[in-house]
mmCIF file of C-alpha atoms in Angstrom:
data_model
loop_
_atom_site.group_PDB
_atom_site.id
_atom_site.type_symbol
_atom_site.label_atom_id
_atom_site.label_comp_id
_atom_site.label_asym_id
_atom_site.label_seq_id
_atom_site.Cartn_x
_atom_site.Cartn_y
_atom_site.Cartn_z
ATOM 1 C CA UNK A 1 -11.466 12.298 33.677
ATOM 2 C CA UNK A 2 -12.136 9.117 31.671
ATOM 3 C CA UNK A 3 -13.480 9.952 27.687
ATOM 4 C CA UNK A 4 -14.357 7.649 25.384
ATOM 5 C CA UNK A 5 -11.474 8.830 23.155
ATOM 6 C CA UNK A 6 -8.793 7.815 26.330
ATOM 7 C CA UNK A 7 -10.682 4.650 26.933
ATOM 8 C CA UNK A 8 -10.035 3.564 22.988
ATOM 9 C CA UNK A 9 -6.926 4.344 23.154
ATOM 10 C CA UNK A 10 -5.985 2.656 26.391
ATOM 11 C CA UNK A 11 -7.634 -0.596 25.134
ATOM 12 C CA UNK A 12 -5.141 -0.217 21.766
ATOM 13 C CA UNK A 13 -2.652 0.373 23.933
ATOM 14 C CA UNK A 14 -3.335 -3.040 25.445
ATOM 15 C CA UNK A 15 -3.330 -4.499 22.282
ATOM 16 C CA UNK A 16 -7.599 -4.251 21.453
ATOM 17 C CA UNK A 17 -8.746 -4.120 17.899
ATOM 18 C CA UNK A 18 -10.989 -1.618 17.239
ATOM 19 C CA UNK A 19 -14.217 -1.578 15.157
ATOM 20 C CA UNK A 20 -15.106 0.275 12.433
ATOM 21 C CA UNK A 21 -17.505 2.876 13.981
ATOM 22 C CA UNK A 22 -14.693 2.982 17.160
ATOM 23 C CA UNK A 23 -11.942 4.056 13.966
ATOM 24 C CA UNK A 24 -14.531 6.791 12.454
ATOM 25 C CA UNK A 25 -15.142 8.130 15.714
ATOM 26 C CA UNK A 26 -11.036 8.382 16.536
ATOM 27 C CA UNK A 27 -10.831 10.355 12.537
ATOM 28 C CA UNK A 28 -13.531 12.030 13.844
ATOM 29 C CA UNK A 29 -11.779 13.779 16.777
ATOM 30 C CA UNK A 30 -11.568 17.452 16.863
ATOM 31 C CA UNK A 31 -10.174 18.554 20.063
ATOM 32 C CA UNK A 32 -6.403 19.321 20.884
ATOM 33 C CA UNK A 33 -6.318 17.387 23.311
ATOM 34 C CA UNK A 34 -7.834 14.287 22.516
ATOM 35 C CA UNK A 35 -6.040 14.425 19.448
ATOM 36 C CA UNK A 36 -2.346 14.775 20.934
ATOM 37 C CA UNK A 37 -3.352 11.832 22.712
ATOM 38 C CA UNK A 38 -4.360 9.658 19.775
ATOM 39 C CA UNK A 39 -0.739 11.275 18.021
ATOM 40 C CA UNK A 40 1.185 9.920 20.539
ATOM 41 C CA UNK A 41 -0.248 6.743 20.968
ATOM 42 C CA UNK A 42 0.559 6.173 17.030
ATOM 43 C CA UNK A 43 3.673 7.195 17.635
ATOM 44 C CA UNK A 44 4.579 5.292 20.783
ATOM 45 C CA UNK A 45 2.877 1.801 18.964
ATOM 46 C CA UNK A 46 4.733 2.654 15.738
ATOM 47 C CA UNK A 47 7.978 2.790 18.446
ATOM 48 C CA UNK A 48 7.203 -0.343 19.710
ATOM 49 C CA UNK A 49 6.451 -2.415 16.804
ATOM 50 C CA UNK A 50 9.137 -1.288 14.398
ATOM 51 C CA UNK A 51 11.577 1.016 16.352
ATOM 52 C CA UNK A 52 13.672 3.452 14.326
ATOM 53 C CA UNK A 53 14.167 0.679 11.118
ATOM 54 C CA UNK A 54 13.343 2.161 7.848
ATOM 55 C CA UNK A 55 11.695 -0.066 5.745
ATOM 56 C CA UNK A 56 11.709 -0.225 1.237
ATOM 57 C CA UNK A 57 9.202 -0.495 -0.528
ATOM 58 C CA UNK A 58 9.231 -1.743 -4.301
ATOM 59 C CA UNK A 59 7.518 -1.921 -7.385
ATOM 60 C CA UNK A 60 7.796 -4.384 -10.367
ATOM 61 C CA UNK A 61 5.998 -3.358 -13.388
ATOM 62 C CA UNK A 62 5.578 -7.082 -15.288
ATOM 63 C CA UNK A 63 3.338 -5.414 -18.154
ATOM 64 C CA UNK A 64 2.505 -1.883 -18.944
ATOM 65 C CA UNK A 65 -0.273 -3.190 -21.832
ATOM 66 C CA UNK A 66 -3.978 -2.224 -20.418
ATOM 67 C CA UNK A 67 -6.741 -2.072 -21.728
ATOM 68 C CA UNK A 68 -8.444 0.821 -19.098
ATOM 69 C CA UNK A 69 -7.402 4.246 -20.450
ATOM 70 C CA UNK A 70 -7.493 5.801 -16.557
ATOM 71 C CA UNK A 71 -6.338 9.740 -17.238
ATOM 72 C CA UNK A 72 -4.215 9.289 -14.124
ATOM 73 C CA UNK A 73 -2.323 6.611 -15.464
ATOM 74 C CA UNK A 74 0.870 6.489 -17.421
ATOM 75 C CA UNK A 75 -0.025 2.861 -18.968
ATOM 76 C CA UNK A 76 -3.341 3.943 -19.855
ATOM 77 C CA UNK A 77 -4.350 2.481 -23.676
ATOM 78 C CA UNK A 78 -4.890 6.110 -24.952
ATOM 79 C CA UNK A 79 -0.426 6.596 -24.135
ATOM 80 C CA UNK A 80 0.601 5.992 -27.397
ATOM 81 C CA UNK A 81 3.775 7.507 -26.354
ATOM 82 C CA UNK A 82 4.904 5.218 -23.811
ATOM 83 C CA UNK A 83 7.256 2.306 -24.272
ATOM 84 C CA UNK A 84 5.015 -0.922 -23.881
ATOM 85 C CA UNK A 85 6.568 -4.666 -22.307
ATOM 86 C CA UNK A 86 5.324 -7.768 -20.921
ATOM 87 C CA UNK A 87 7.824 -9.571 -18.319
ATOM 88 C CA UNK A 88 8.272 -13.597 -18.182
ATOM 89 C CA UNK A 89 7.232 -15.415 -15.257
ATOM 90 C CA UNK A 90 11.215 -15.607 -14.913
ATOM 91 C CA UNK A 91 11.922 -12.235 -15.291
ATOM 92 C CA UNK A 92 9.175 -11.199 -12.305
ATOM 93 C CA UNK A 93 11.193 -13.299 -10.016
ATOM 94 C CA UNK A 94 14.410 -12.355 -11.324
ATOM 95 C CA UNK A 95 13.574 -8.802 -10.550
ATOM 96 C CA UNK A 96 11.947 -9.653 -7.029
ATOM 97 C CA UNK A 97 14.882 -11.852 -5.960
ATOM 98 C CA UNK A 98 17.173 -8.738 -7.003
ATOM 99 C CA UNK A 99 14.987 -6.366 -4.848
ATOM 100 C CA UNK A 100 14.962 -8.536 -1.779
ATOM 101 C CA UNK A 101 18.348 -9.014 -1.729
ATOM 102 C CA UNK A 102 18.966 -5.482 -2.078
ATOM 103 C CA UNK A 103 17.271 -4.314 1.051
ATOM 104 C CA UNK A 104 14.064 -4.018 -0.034
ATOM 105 C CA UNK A 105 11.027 -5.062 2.456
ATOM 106 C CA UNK A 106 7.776 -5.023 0.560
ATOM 107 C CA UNK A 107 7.710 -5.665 -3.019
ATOM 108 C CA UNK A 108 4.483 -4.853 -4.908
ATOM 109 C CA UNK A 109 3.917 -6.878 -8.384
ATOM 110 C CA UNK A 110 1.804 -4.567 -10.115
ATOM 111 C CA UNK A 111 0.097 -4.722 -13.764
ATOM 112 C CA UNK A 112 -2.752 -3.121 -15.532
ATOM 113 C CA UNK A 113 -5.506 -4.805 -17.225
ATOM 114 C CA UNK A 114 -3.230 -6.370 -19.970
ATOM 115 C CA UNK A 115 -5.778 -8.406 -22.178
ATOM 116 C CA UNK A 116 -3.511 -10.864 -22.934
ATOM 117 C CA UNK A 117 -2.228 -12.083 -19.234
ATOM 118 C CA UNK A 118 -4.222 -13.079 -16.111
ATOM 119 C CA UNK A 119 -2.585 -14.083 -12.745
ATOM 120 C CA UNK A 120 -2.707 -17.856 -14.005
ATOM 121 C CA UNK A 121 0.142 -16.813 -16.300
ATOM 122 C CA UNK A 122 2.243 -16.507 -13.271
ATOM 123 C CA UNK A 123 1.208 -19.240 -10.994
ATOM 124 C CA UNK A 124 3.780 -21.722 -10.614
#
């Protein structure tokens, strides 16, 4: 019997976007069955689209200065504690190069607010 769950997921499956009321309703599914069916499509698309490869994921801190004092946060301003730094332009693609050439997949250049550096600093 056709639902609107299986009809989603068949039109995925086919390669359909979905909206973003189609997506709440999918989160919003309750029932074992319907949501077996929306596991296993995940995991037959994740199959398909990257096999069994595992893939690395990176970080590169280029300056631990900020000027938000976030409780979560180890670079928060109030971390008096915490060894501060500011990378070159160089040293940020140093560091990526050495990543990517080490396996890694996705490298993510993260910052906090440092007052003295915008992303113009590192435009080339």
């Amino acid at each position: 019997m056709p639902s609107k769950a299986g009809d989603l997921l068949a039109e995925v499956r086919k390669g359909g976007g979905l909206g973003d009321e189609e997506v709440r309703f999918l989160l919003g599914l309750t029932e074992n069955e319907d949501l077996e069916r929306l596991f296993q499509t995940a995991r037959d698309l994740r199959q398909a689209v990257f096999g069994t490869d595992v893939f690395i994921y990176g970080f590169i801190y280029f300056s631990t200065f900020c000027r938000n004092d976030c409780r979560f946060c180890l670079f928060r301003r109030s971390n008096r504690g915490h060894l501060r730094y500011r990378k070159t332009a160089e040293e940020v693609l140093n560091a990526a190069s050495q990543l990517a050439a080490s396996g890694v997949h996705l490298i993510d250049l993260t910052m906090g607010e440092d007052p003295r550096l915008s992303t113009r600093d590192f435009r080339s």
